[in-house]
Amino acid sequence: MPFIQTKVNIKISKQKEEILKSKFGKAIELIPGKSEKWLMVSFEDQKNLYFKGTNKQGIAFVEVKLFGKADNAAYEKMTEAITDILNLELKISPENIYIKYEEVSHWGWNGSNF
C-alpha cells in the first residue's frame, strides 16, 4: 500500500508522467514487501515551489507513504532511485529534490482497514 506523491515546479507531459509512473513502479520494489501492484502515484506539476529563496530551477518535493515500516537501507536505495529518475527524466538537479518518508500504521482500502 505505498503512495508516492510528486510535486514539481515545472510542466510534466503526459508521456513523461507515464515514464515516471513506470519507473516509480520498479523503484518501489527496493522496499521489501512493496510492489507496483499496490502502488498509487500522484503528480502535481507547475506548483509554486521555492527552494533557497528561488524557483528559477526545477524543484521537486516527493512524499512516499508506506503501510508498515522499512529499514534505513531500503530508504537510502529508494532516495537514490527517485533522485536518479527525476534527474534523468525531468532534469531536476539532485540538490533541488526533497523526499519525505512516512510510515503509516492504519491504512484503509476496499471498505476496511489492514
Backbone as numpy.savetxt, mean C-alpha at the origin, in Angstrom:
# Nx Ny Nz CAx CAy CAz Cx Cy Cz
-7.04 -10.97 5.05 -7.85 -9.78 5.05 -7.00 -8.52 5.05
-6.02 -8.43 4.19 -5.26 -7.18 4.14 -5.96 -6.13 3.29
-5.66 -4.88 3.60 -6.15 -3.74 2.85 -4.99 -2.78 2.63
-4.75 -2.42 1.39 -3.69 -1.47 1.07 -4.34 -0.24 0.43
-4.18 0.89 1.11 -4.72 2.16 0.62 -3.56 3.06 0.26
-3.55 3.56 -0.96 -2.47 4.39 -1.46 -2.99 5.76 -1.86
-2.39 6.79 -1.28 -2.71 8.17 -1.64 -1.47 8.80 -2.24
-1.64 9.44 -3.39 -0.53 10.11 -4.07 -0.98 11.50 -4.52
-0.01 12.36 -4.77 -0.35 13.70 -5.22 -0.24 13.86 -6.74
-0.09 12.74 -7.43 0.00 12.75 -8.89 -1.16 11.96 -9.48
-1.31 12.02 -10.78 -2.36 11.28 -11.48 -1.92 9.83 -11.70
-2.83 8.90 -11.46 -2.59 7.49 -11.77 -3.54 7.08 -12.89
-3.00 6.67 -14.01 -3.86 6.21 -15.11 -4.49 4.87 -14.73
-5.56 4.52 -15.40 -6.21 3.23 -15.15 -5.26 2.07 -15.44
-4.43 2.23 -16.45 -3.44 1.20 -16.79 -2.45 1.02 -15.65
-1.93 2.13 -15.11 -0.99 2.06 -13.99 -1.68 1.50 -12.74
-2.93 1.86 -12.54 -3.68 1.34 -11.40 -3.76 -0.18 -11.45
-4.02 -0.73 -12.63 -4.07 -2.18 -12.81 -2.72 -2.82 -12.51
-1.66 -2.19 -12.97 -0.31 -2.71 -12.71 -0.02 -2.67 -11.22
-0.31 -1.56 -10.56 -0.09 -1.43 -9.12 -0.88 -2.49 -8.35
-2.15 -2.66 -8.72 -3.01 -3.64 -8.07 -2.39 -5.04 -8.16
-1.93 -5.39 -9.34 -1.33 -6.71 -9.54 -0.03 -6.87 -8.75
0.79 -5.86 -8.77 2.07 -5.94 -8.06 1.87 -5.94 -6.55
0.90 -5.18 -6.06 0.59 -5.23 -4.63 0.05 -6.62 -4.26
-0.68 -7.23 -5.19 -1.20 -8.57 -4.97 -0.09 -9.60 -4.78
1.00 -9.42 -5.50 2.16 -10.31 -5.33 2.92 -9.94 -4.05
3.07 -8.66 -3.80 3.85 -8.20 -2.64 3.23 -8.63 -1.32
1.90 -8.68 -1.24 1.25 -9.02 0.03 1.64 -10.42 0.49
2.06 -11.27 -0.45 2.49 -12.63 -0.10 3.79 -12.64 0.69
4.46 -11.50 0.78 5.67 -11.40 1.62 5.33 -11.47 3.10
4.06 -11.24 3.41 3.60 -11.36 4.78 2.98 -12.75 4.93
3.55 -13.58 5.78 3.06 -14.96 5.92 1.55 -15.03 6.19
0.89 -15.91 5.44 -0.54 -16.11 5.61 -1.42 -15.16 4.84
-0.83 -14.20 4.12 -1.62 -13.23 3.35 -1.48 -13.52 1.86
-2.57 -13.23 1.13 -2.54 -13.47 -0.32 -3.47 -12.49 -1.02
-3.32 -12.43 -2.33 -4.17 -11.56 -3.13 -5.64 -11.98 -3.06
-5.87 -13.26 -2.75 -7.24 -13.77 -2.70 -8.12 -12.94 -1.76
-7.55 -12.43 -0.67 -8.31 -11.65 0.31 -7.92 -10.18 0.32
-7.06 -9.76 -0.58 -6.55 -8.39 -0.60 -7.57 -7.42 -1.20
-7.77 -6.31 -0.49 -8.55 -5.19 -1.02 -7.58 -4.02 -1.18
-7.66 -3.32 -2.30 -6.80 -2.17 -2.53 -7.63 -0.94 -2.88
-7.06 0.20 -2.59 -7.71 1.48 -2.89 -6.63 2.45 -3.36
-6.93 3.21 -4.39 -6.01 4.23 -4.90 -6.72 5.58 -4.91
-6.05 6.56 -4.34 -6.55 7.93 -4.38 -5.44 8.79 -4.98
-5.68 9.29 -6.17 -4.66 10.11 -6.82 -5.02 11.59 -6.74
-4.07 12.40 -7.10 -4.20 13.86 -7.14 -4.68 14.43 -5.80
-4.17 13.86 -4.70 -4.51 14.35 -3.37 -3.59 15.53 -3.02
-4.06 16.40 -2.16 -3.26 17.53 -1.70 -2.32 17.06 -0.59
-1.22 16.43 -0.99 -0.22 15.94 -0.06 0.99 16.87 -0.11
1.50 17.20 1.05 2.71 18.00 1.17 3.70 17.25 2.04
4.95 17.28 1.65 6.00 16.63 2.42 7.20 17.57 2.43
7.74 17.82 3.60 8.85 18.75 3.77 8.48 20.14 3.26
7.20 20.49 3.43 6.73 21.82 3.08 6.40 22.06 1.62
6.45 21.01 0.79 6.18 21.22 -0.63 5.41 20.03 -1.21
4.83 20.26 -2.37 4.19 19.17 -3.11 4.62 19.19 -4.57
5.78 19.70 -4.85 6.27 19.83 -6.23 6.83 18.54 -6.80
6.95 17.51 -5.97 7.44 16.21 -6.44 6.38 15.16 -6.09
6.56 13.96 -6.64 5.64 12.87 -6.31 5.75 12.50 -4.84
4.61 12.32 -4.20 4.54 11.95 -2.80 3.52 10.82 -2.68
3.81 9.87 -1.77 2.87 8.78 -1.53 2.75 8.50 -0.04
1.52 8.24 0.39 1.26 7.75 1.73 0.46 6.46 1.57
1.02 5.37 2.09 0.43 4.05 1.93 0.08 3.50 3.31
-1.13 2.99 3.45 -1.54 2.33 4.67 -1.81 0.86 4.36
-1.19 -0.01 5.17 -1.38 -1.44 5.04 -2.02 -1.92 6.33
-3.25 -2.41 6.22 -3.97 -2.91 7.39 -4.09 -4.41 7.27
-3.81 -5.09 8.39 -3.82 -6.55 8.40 -4.69 -7.06 9.53
-5.41 -8.12 9.26 -6.07 -8.86 10.32 -5.01 -9.77 10.92
-4.72 -9.57 12.19 -3.68 -10.36 12.84 -2.38 -9.60 12.91
-1.30 -10.35 13.00 0.02 -9.76 13.21 1.03 -10.33 12.22
2.12 -9.58 12.07 3.26 -10.05 11.27 4.53 -9.63 12.01
5.64 -10.24 11.64 6.89 -9.88 12.31 7.61 -8.75 11.57
8.61 -8.19 12.23 9.34 -7.05 11.66 9.99 -7.38 10.32
10.49 -8.59 10.17 11.14 -8.97 8.91 10.16 -8.92 7.74
8.92 -9.37 7.97 7.90 -9.32 6.91 7.57 -7.88 6.55
7.47 -7.02 7.57 7.18 -5.60 7.30 8.33 -4.94 6.55
9.57 -5.30 6.88 10.73 -4.76 6.16 10.67 -5.13 4.68
10.37 -6.40 4.40 10.26 -6.86 3.01 9.12 -6.15 2.29
8.00 -5.97 2.99 6.84 -5.32 2.39 7.14 -3.85 2.09
7.81 -3.18 3.01 8.17 -1.78 2.79 9.08 -1.65 1.57
10.05 -2.52 1.47 10.95 -2.50 0.31 10.17 -2.72 -0.98
9.27 -3.69 -0.98 8.49 -4.01 -2.19 7.59 -2.84 -2.59
6.84 -2.28 -1.64 5.94 -1.17 -1.96 6.74 0.02 -2.48
7.84 0.32 -1.82 8.69 1.44 -2.25 9.19 1.22 -3.66
9.68 0.03 -3.95 10.18 -0.28 -5.29 9.08 -0.17 -6.34
7.88 -0.66 -6.02 6.77 -0.61 -6.96 6.39 0.84 -7.28
6.26 1.66 -6.25 5.87 3.06 -6.47 6.96 3.84 -7.19
8.21 3.52 -6.91 9.31 4.18 -7.60 9.35 3.78 -9.07
9.21 2.49 -9.35 9.26 2.00 -10.72 8.05 2.45 -11.55
6.87 2.30 -10.99 5.65 2.55 -11.78 5.21 4.01 -11.80
5.44 4.75 -10.71 4.97 6.14 -10.64 6.10 7.14 -10.54
7.33 6.65 -10.53 8.52 7.51 -10.44 8.52 8.36 -9.17
7.97 7.82 -8.08 8.00 8.52 -6.80 9.27 8.09 -6.07
10.06 9.06 -5.67 11.31 8.79 -4.99 11.06 8.11 -3.64
11.86 7.10 -3.29 11.69 6.44 -2.00 11.68 7.39 -0.81
12.41 8.49 -0.92 12.45 9.44 0.19 11.16 10.24 0.35
10.22 10.06 -0.59 8.93 10.76 -0.52 7.77 9.79 -0.30
8.06 8.65 0.27 7.04 7.62 0.51 6.99 7.28 2.00
5.82 7.40 2.57 5.57 6.92 3.93 4.69 5.69 3.83
4.96 4.70 4.67 4.14 3.49 4.72 3.80 3.23 6.18
2.51 3.10 6.45 2.03 2.85 7.80 1.42 1.45 7.86
1.75 0.71 8.90 1.18 -0.62 9.10 0.26 -0.59 10.31
-0.86 -1.27 10.19 -1.81 -1.36 11.29 -2.29 -2.80 11.41
-2.12 -3.36 12.60 -2.59 -4.71 12.88 -3.94 -4.62 13.56
-4.92 -5.33 13.01 -6.30 -5.24 13.47 -6.71 -6.58 14.08
-7.31 -6.52 15.26 -7.71 -7.76 15.93 -9.17 -8.13 15.63
-9.96 -7.19 15.16 -11.36 -7.46 14.81 -11.57 -7.04 13.36
-12.07 -7.98 12.55 -12.25 -7.71 11.13 -13.56 -8.38 10.70
-14.45 -7.61 10.15 -15.74 -8.14 9.71 -15.76 -8.41 8.22
-16.49 -9.43 7.85 -16.70 -9.78 6.43 -17.92 -10.67 6.32
-18.70 -10.43 5.31 -19.82 -11.30 4.99 -20.81 -11.43 6.13
-21.02 -10.32 6.85 -22.03 -10.29 7.90 -21.59 -10.80 9.26
-20.31 -11.18 9.40 -19.82 -11.63 10.71 -18.35 -11.25 10.85
-17.77 -11.58 11.98 -16.38 -11.21 12.26 -15.49 -12.45 12.32
-14.24 -12.24 11.97 -13.25 -13.31 12.08 -12.79 -13.40 13.52
